Amino acid sequence: MNTEVGPVRVGGVLPPLEIEITRTLIVAGAIASRDYQDVHHDAELARQKGSPDIFMNILTTNGLVGRYITDRFGPRSVLRRVAIRLGAPNYPGDTMVLTGTVEAIEGDTATVRVVGANGIGRHVTGTVTVTVPGADGADGAQGAEGIEGAEGAAVQEAGSRP
């Protein structure tokens, strides 16, 4: 079993990603994922149901976790498995900071433990399995850019990935 690919190794820590939690992000994420639950867009109804405000849905969180991993592993990366669990809600006005630790590497595939924390606690925890074709060196010299880029690559703008 591999424990290292380029500068990314088991136990390696990925750079954090700060995401400002806005009303627009919460509502747009709910609409995009066709989640019309009132707690994701109507503050008054959310309060009537015991929440201090609207809050982010799990599908938006799942997408942000996927973005975090693919931004760090590069445009050739492919998410193979995303397994997350929600904790503290993401409310408007807070900031979520996503962090990741490489738990395992097998060939061109890495398993990353992801945590997303906000001002009241851990919003999301889980693991993501990501493959970077050729990162294990099977594709020759170009393969080295795959998993290796996880710690050195610049973060892409959110809209730059298809």
PDB file of C-alpha atoms in Angstrom:
ATOM      1  CA  MET A   1       0.000   0.000   0.000  1.00  0.00           C
ATOM      2  CA  ASN A   2       1.309   3.461  -0.900  1.00  0.00           C
ATOM      3  CA  THR A   3       1.632   5.993   1.887  1.00  0.00           C
ATOM      4  CA  GLU A   4       2.988   8.830  -0.229  1.00  0.00           C
ATOM      5  CA  VAL A   5       2.494  10.361  -3.664  1.00  0.00           C
ATOM      6  CA  GLY A   6       4.663  13.393  -4.341  1.00  0.00           C
ATOM      7  CA  PRO A   7       4.319  15.875  -1.459  1.00  0.00           C
ATOM      8  CA  VAL A   8       0.936  14.453  -0.410  1.00  0.00           C
ATOM      9  CA  ARG A   9       1.302  11.679   2.075  1.00  0.00           C
ATOM     10  CA  VAL A  10      -0.818   9.850   4.582  1.00  0.00           C
ATOM     11  CA  GLY A  11      -1.320  12.266   7.449  1.00  0.00           C
ATOM     12  CA  GLY A  12      -0.783  15.299   5.195  1.00  0.00           C
ATOM     13  CA  VAL A  13      -3.022  18.292   5.828  1.00  0.00           C
ATOM     14  CA  LEU A  14      -4.727  20.114   2.951  1.00  0.00           C
ATOM     15  CA  PRO A  15      -4.940  23.923   2.973  1.00  0.00           C
ATOM     16  CA  PRO A  16      -8.177  25.204   4.513  1.00  0.00           C
ATOM     17  CA  LEU A  17     -11.014  26.803   2.551  1.00  0.00           C
ATOM     18  CA  GLU A  18     -13.083  29.574   4.161  1.00  0.00           C
ATOM     19  CA  ILE A  19     -16.637  29.928   2.885  1.00  0.00           C
ATOM     20  CA  GLU A  20     -18.802  32.851   3.977  1.00  0.00           C
ATOM     21  CA  ILE A  21     -22.313  31.642   4.690  1.00  0.00           C
ATOM     22  CA  THR A  22     -24.723  34.140   3.152  1.00  0.00           C
ATOM     23  CA  ARG A  23     -28.475  34.069   2.750  1.00  0.00           C
ATOM     24  CA  THR A  24     -27.940  33.979  -0.988  1.00  0.00           C
ATOM     25  CA  LEU A  25     -25.688  30.897  -0.731  1.00  0.00           C
ATOM     26  CA  ILE A  26     -28.199  29.077   1.480  1.00  0.00           C
ATOM     27  CA  VAL A  27     -31.242  29.905  -0.659  1.00  0.00           C
ATOM     28  CA  ALA A  28     -29.466  29.372  -3.997  1.00  0.00           C
ATOM     29  CA  GLY A  29     -28.139  25.993  -2.828  1.00  0.00           C
ATOM     30  CA  ALA A  30     -31.593  24.892  -1.744  1.00  0.00           C
ATOM     31  CA  ILE A  31     -33.167  26.008  -5.024  1.00  0.00           C
ATOM     32  CA  ALA A  32     -30.407  24.430  -7.139  1.00  0.00           C
ATOM     33  CA  SER A  33     -30.890  21.104  -5.360  1.00  0.00           C
ATOM     34  CA  ARG A  34     -34.706  21.392  -5.518  1.00  0.00           C
ATOM     35  CA  ASP A  35     -34.993  21.401  -1.744  1.00  0.00           C
ATOM     36  CA  TYR A  36     -37.975  23.651  -1.127  1.00  0.00           C
ATOM     37  CA  GLN A  37     -38.185  23.096   2.638  1.00  0.00           C
ATOM     38  CA  ASP A  38     -39.152  26.433   4.158  1.00  0.00           C
ATOM     39  CA  VAL A  39     -36.334  26.295   6.737  1.00  0.00           C
ATOM     40  CA  HIS A  40     -33.870  26.897   3.871  1.00  0.00           C
ATOM     41  CA  HIS A  41     -35.495  30.091   2.522  1.00  0.00           C
ATOM     42  CA  ASP A  42     -38.083  31.578   4.883  1.00  0.00           C
ATOM     43  CA  ALA A  43     -36.594  33.037   8.090  1.00  0.00           C
ATOM     44  CA  GLU A  44     -39.965  33.555   9.796  1.00  0.00           C
ATOM     45  CA  LEU A  45     -41.120  29.971   9.195  1.00  0.00           C
ATOM     46  CA  ALA A  46     -37.689  28.675  10.263  1.00  0.00           C
ATOM     47  CA  ARG A  47     -38.103  30.610  13.557  1.00  0.00           C
ATOM     48  CA  GLN A  48     -41.608  29.202  14.025  1.00  0.00           C
ATOM     49  CA  LYS A  49     -40.054  25.735  13.772  1.00  0.00           C
ATOM     50  CA  GLY A  50     -37.458  26.527  16.449  1.00  0.00           C
ATOM     51  CA  SER A  51     -34.460  27.634  14.378  1.00  0.00           C
ATOM     52  CA  PRO A  52     -32.990  31.107  14.896  1.00  0.00           C
ATOM     53  CA  ASP A  53     -32.784  31.604  11.105  1.00  0.00           C
ATOM     54  CA  ILE A  54     -32.697  29.745   7.790  1.00  0.00           C
ATOM     55  CA  PHE A  55     -29.905  27.170   7.495  1.00  0.00           C
ATOM     56  CA  MET A  56     -27.946  25.353   4.786  1.00  0.00           C
ATOM     57  CA  ASN A  57     -29.205  22.018   3.456  1.00  0.00           C
ATOM     58  CA  ILE A  58     -27.088  18.869   3.240  1.00  0.00           C
ATOM     59  CA  LEU A  59     -26.973  18.890  -0.570  1.00  0.00           C
ATOM     60  CA  THR A  60     -25.293  22.316  -0.605  1.00  0.00           C
ATOM     61  CA  THR A  61     -22.838  21.134   2.031  1.00  0.00           C
ATOM     62  CA  ASN A  62     -22.128  18.013  -0.036  1.00  0.00           C
ATOM     63  CA  GLY A  63     -21.374  20.185  -3.073  1.00  0.00           C
ATOM     64  CA  LEU A  64     -19.051  22.449  -1.077  1.00  0.00           C
ATOM     65  CA  VAL A  65     -17.156  19.439   0.290  1.00  0.00           C
ATOM     66  CA  GLY A  66     -16.770  18.121  -3.273  1.00  0.00           C
ATOM     67  CA  ARG A  67     -15.542  21.519  -4.444  1.00  0.00           C
ATOM     68  CA  TYR A  68     -13.016  21.638  -1.599  1.00  0.00           C
ATOM     69  CA  ILE A  69     -11.486  18.323  -2.650  1.00  0.00           C
ATOM     70  CA  THR A  70     -11.494  18.890  -6.426  1.00  0.00           C
ATOM     71  CA  ASP A  71     -10.062  22.401  -6.045  1.00  0.00           C
ATOM     72  CA  ARG A  72      -7.136  20.925  -4.162  1.00  0.00           C
ATOM     73  CA  PHE A  73      -6.565  17.819  -6.267  1.00  0.00           C
ATOM     74  CA  GLY A  74      -6.985  19.576  -9.608  1.00  0.00           C
ATOM     75  CA  PRO A  75      -9.257  19.522 -12.648  1.00  0.00           C
ATOM     76  CA  ARG A  76      -8.494  15.874 -13.499  1.00  0.00           C
ATOM     77  CA  SER A  77      -9.672  14.649 -10.097  1.00  0.00           C
ATOM     78  CA  VAL A  78     -12.774  12.470  -9.862  1.00  0.00           C
ATOM     79  CA  LEU A  79     -14.838  12.101  -6.706  1.00  0.00           C
ATOM     80  CA  ARG A  80     -15.445   8.399  -6.090  1.00  0.00           C
ATOM     81  CA  ARG A  81     -17.221   8.527  -2.734  1.00  0.00           C
ATOM     82  CA  VAL A  82     -18.467  11.314  -0.463  1.00  0.00           C
ATOM     83  CA  ALA A  83     -19.751  10.219   2.950  1.00  0.00           C
ATOM     84  CA  ILE A  84     -20.695  13.116   5.230  1.00  0.00           C
ATOM     85  CA  ARG A  85     -22.643  13.752   8.406  1.00  0.00           C
ATOM     86  CA  LEU A  86     -24.075  17.114   9.462  1.00  0.00           C
ATOM     87  CA  GLY A  87     -23.687  18.640  12.901  1.00  0.00           C
ATOM     88  CA  ALA A  88     -24.054  22.316  13.837  1.00  0.00           C
ATOM     89  CA  PRO A  89     -26.160  24.245  11.300  1.00  0.00           C
ATOM     90  CA  ASN A  90     -24.664  26.803   8.896  1.00  0.00           C
ATOM     91  CA  TYR A  91     -26.548  30.063   9.481  1.00  0.00           C
ATOM     92  CA  PRO A  92     -26.245  33.311   7.490  1.00  0.00           C
ATOM     93  CA  GLY A  93     -23.441  35.553   8.671  1.00  0.00           C
ATOM     94  CA  ASP A  94     -21.122  32.745   9.751  1.00  0.00           C
ATOM     95  CA  THR A  95     -18.026  31.374   8.041  1.00  0.00           C
ATOM     96  CA  MET A  96     -17.393  27.677   7.505  1.00  0.00           C
ATOM     97  CA  VAL A  97     -13.773  26.554   7.321  1.00  0.00           C
ATOM     98  CA  LEU A  98     -13.189  23.261   5.522  1.00  0.00           C
ATOM     99  CA  THR A  99     -10.045  21.301   6.371  1.00  0.00           C
ATOM    100  CA  GLY A 100      -8.804  17.912   5.231  1.00  0.00           C
ATOM    101  CA  THR A 101      -6.318  15.250   6.261  1.00  0.00           C
ATOM    102  CA  VAL A 102      -5.142  12.488   3.921  1.00  0.00           C
ATOM    103  CA  GLU A 103      -6.009   9.169   5.587  1.00  0.00           C
ATOM    104  CA  ALA A 104      -4.923   6.720   2.883  1.00  0.00           C
ATOM    105  CA  ILE A 105      -3.378   6.570  -0.568  1.00  0.00           C
ATOM    106  CA  GLU A 106      -3.689   3.597  -2.875  1.00  0.00           C
ATOM    107  CA  GLY A 107      -2.244   4.103  -6.345  1.00  0.00           C
ATOM    108  CA  ASP A 108      -3.904   7.190  -7.816  1.00  0.00           C
ATOM    109  CA  THR A 109      -6.657   7.283  -5.180  1.00  0.00           C
ATOM    110  CA  ALA A 110      -6.647   9.133  -1.870  1.00  0.00           C
ATOM    111  CA  THR A 111      -9.074   9.056   1.032  1.00  0.00           C
ATOM    112  CA  VAL A 112      -9.389  12.394   2.795  1.00  0.00           C
ATOM    113  CA  ARG A 113     -11.010  13.078   6.164  1.00  0.00           C
ATOM    114  CA  VAL A 114     -12.914  16.381   5.879  1.00  0.00           C
ATOM    115  CA  VAL A 115     -14.183  18.652   8.646  1.00  0.00           C
ATOM    116  CA  GLY A 116     -16.156  21.856   8.156  1.00  0.00           C
ATOM    117  CA  ALA A 117     -16.418  24.035  11.257  1.00  0.00           C
ATOM    118  CA  ASN A 118     -18.320  27.267  11.863  1.00  0.00           C
ATOM    119  CA  GLY A 119     -18.723  29.601  14.840  1.00  0.00           C
ATOM    120  CA  ILE A 120     -20.895  27.170  16.795  1.00  0.00           C
ATOM    121  CA  GLY A 121     -19.100  23.895  16.081  1.00  0.00           C
ATOM    122  CA  ARG A 122     -18.550  21.239  13.461  1.00  0.00           C
ATOM    123  CA  HIS A 123     -21.020  21.620  10.626  1.00  0.00           C
ATOM    124  CA  VAL A 124     -19.843  18.619   8.601  1.00  0.00           C
ATOM    125  CA  THR A 125     -17.544  15.635   9.090  1.00  0.00           C
ATOM    126  CA  GLY A 126     -16.823  12.781   6.745  1.00  0.00           C
ATOM    127  CA  THR A 127     -14.541  11.167   4.222  1.00  0.00           C
ATOM    128  CA  VAL A 128     -14.035  11.689   0.519  1.00  0.00           C
ATOM    129  CA  THR A 129     -12.370   9.247  -1.849  1.00  0.00           C
ATOM    130  CA  VAL A 130     -10.806  10.977  -4.850  1.00  0.00           C
ATOM    131  CA  THR A 131      -8.945   9.569  -7.857  1.00  0.00           C
ATOM    132  CA  VAL A 132      -6.480  11.556  -9.935  1.00  0.00           C
ATOM    133  CA  PRO A 133      -5.894   9.539 -13.126  1.00  0.00           C
ATOM    134  CA  GLY A 134      -2.197   8.930 -13.631  1.00  0.00           C
ATOM    135  CA  ALA A 135      -1.184  10.246 -10.203  1.00  0.00           C
ATOM    136  CA  ASP A 136       0.401   6.922  -9.336  1.00  0.00           C
ATOM    137  CA  GLY A 137       2.945   7.445 -12.122  1.00  0.00           C
ATOM    138  CA  ALA A 138       1.322   4.966 -14.518  1.00  0.00           C
ATOM    139  CA  ASP A 139       0.930   7.699 -17.148  1.00  0.00           C
ATOM    140  CA  GLY A 140       4.577   8.684 -17.063  1.00  0.00           C
ATOM    141  CA  ALA A 141       5.780  12.201 -16.282  1.00  0.00           C
ATOM    142  CA  GLN A 142       2.372  13.851 -16.573  1.00  0.00           C
ATOM    143  CA  GLY A 143       0.997  11.644 -13.784  1.00  0.00           C
ATOM    144  CA  ALA A 144       3.011  13.455 -11.144  1.00  0.00           C
ATOM    145  CA  GLU A 145       0.768  16.544 -11.333  1.00  0.00           C
ATOM    146  CA  GLY A 146      -2.255  14.657  -9.946  1.00  0.00           C
ATOM    147  CA  ILE A 147      -2.258  13.963  -6.223  1.00  0.00           C
ATOM    148  CA  GLU A 148       0.972  15.935  -5.946  1.00  0.00           C
ATOM    149  CA  GLY A 149      -0.962  19.115  -6.716  1.00  0.00           C
ATOM    150  CA  ALA A 150      -3.139  18.790  -3.625  1.00  0.00           C
ATOM    151  CA  GLU A 151      -0.823  20.763  -1.384  1.00  0.00           C
ATOM    152  CA  GLY A 152       0.714  23.074  -3.964  1.00  0.00           C
ATOM    153  CA  ALA A 153      -2.140  23.979  -6.314  1.00  0.00           C
ATOM    154  CA  ALA A 154      -3.848  27.330  -6.175  1.00  0.00           C
ATOM    155  CA  VAL A 155      -7.532  27.285  -5.284  1.00  0.00           C
ATOM    156  CA  GLN A 156      -9.738  27.635  -8.353  1.00  0.00           C
ATOM    157  CA  GLU A 157     -12.601  30.090  -8.464  1.00  0.00           C
ATOM    158  CA  ALA A 158     -15.941  28.455  -7.673  1.00  0.00           C
ATOM    159  CA  GLY A 159     -17.307  29.019 -11.177  1.00  0.00           C
ATOM    160  CA  SER A 160     -14.277  27.659 -13.011  1.00  0.00           C
ATOM    161  CA  ARG A 161     -15.270  23.997 -12.839  1.00  0.00           C
ATOM    162  CA  PRO A 162     -18.000  22.656 -15.120  1.00  0.00           C
TER     163      PRO A 162
END
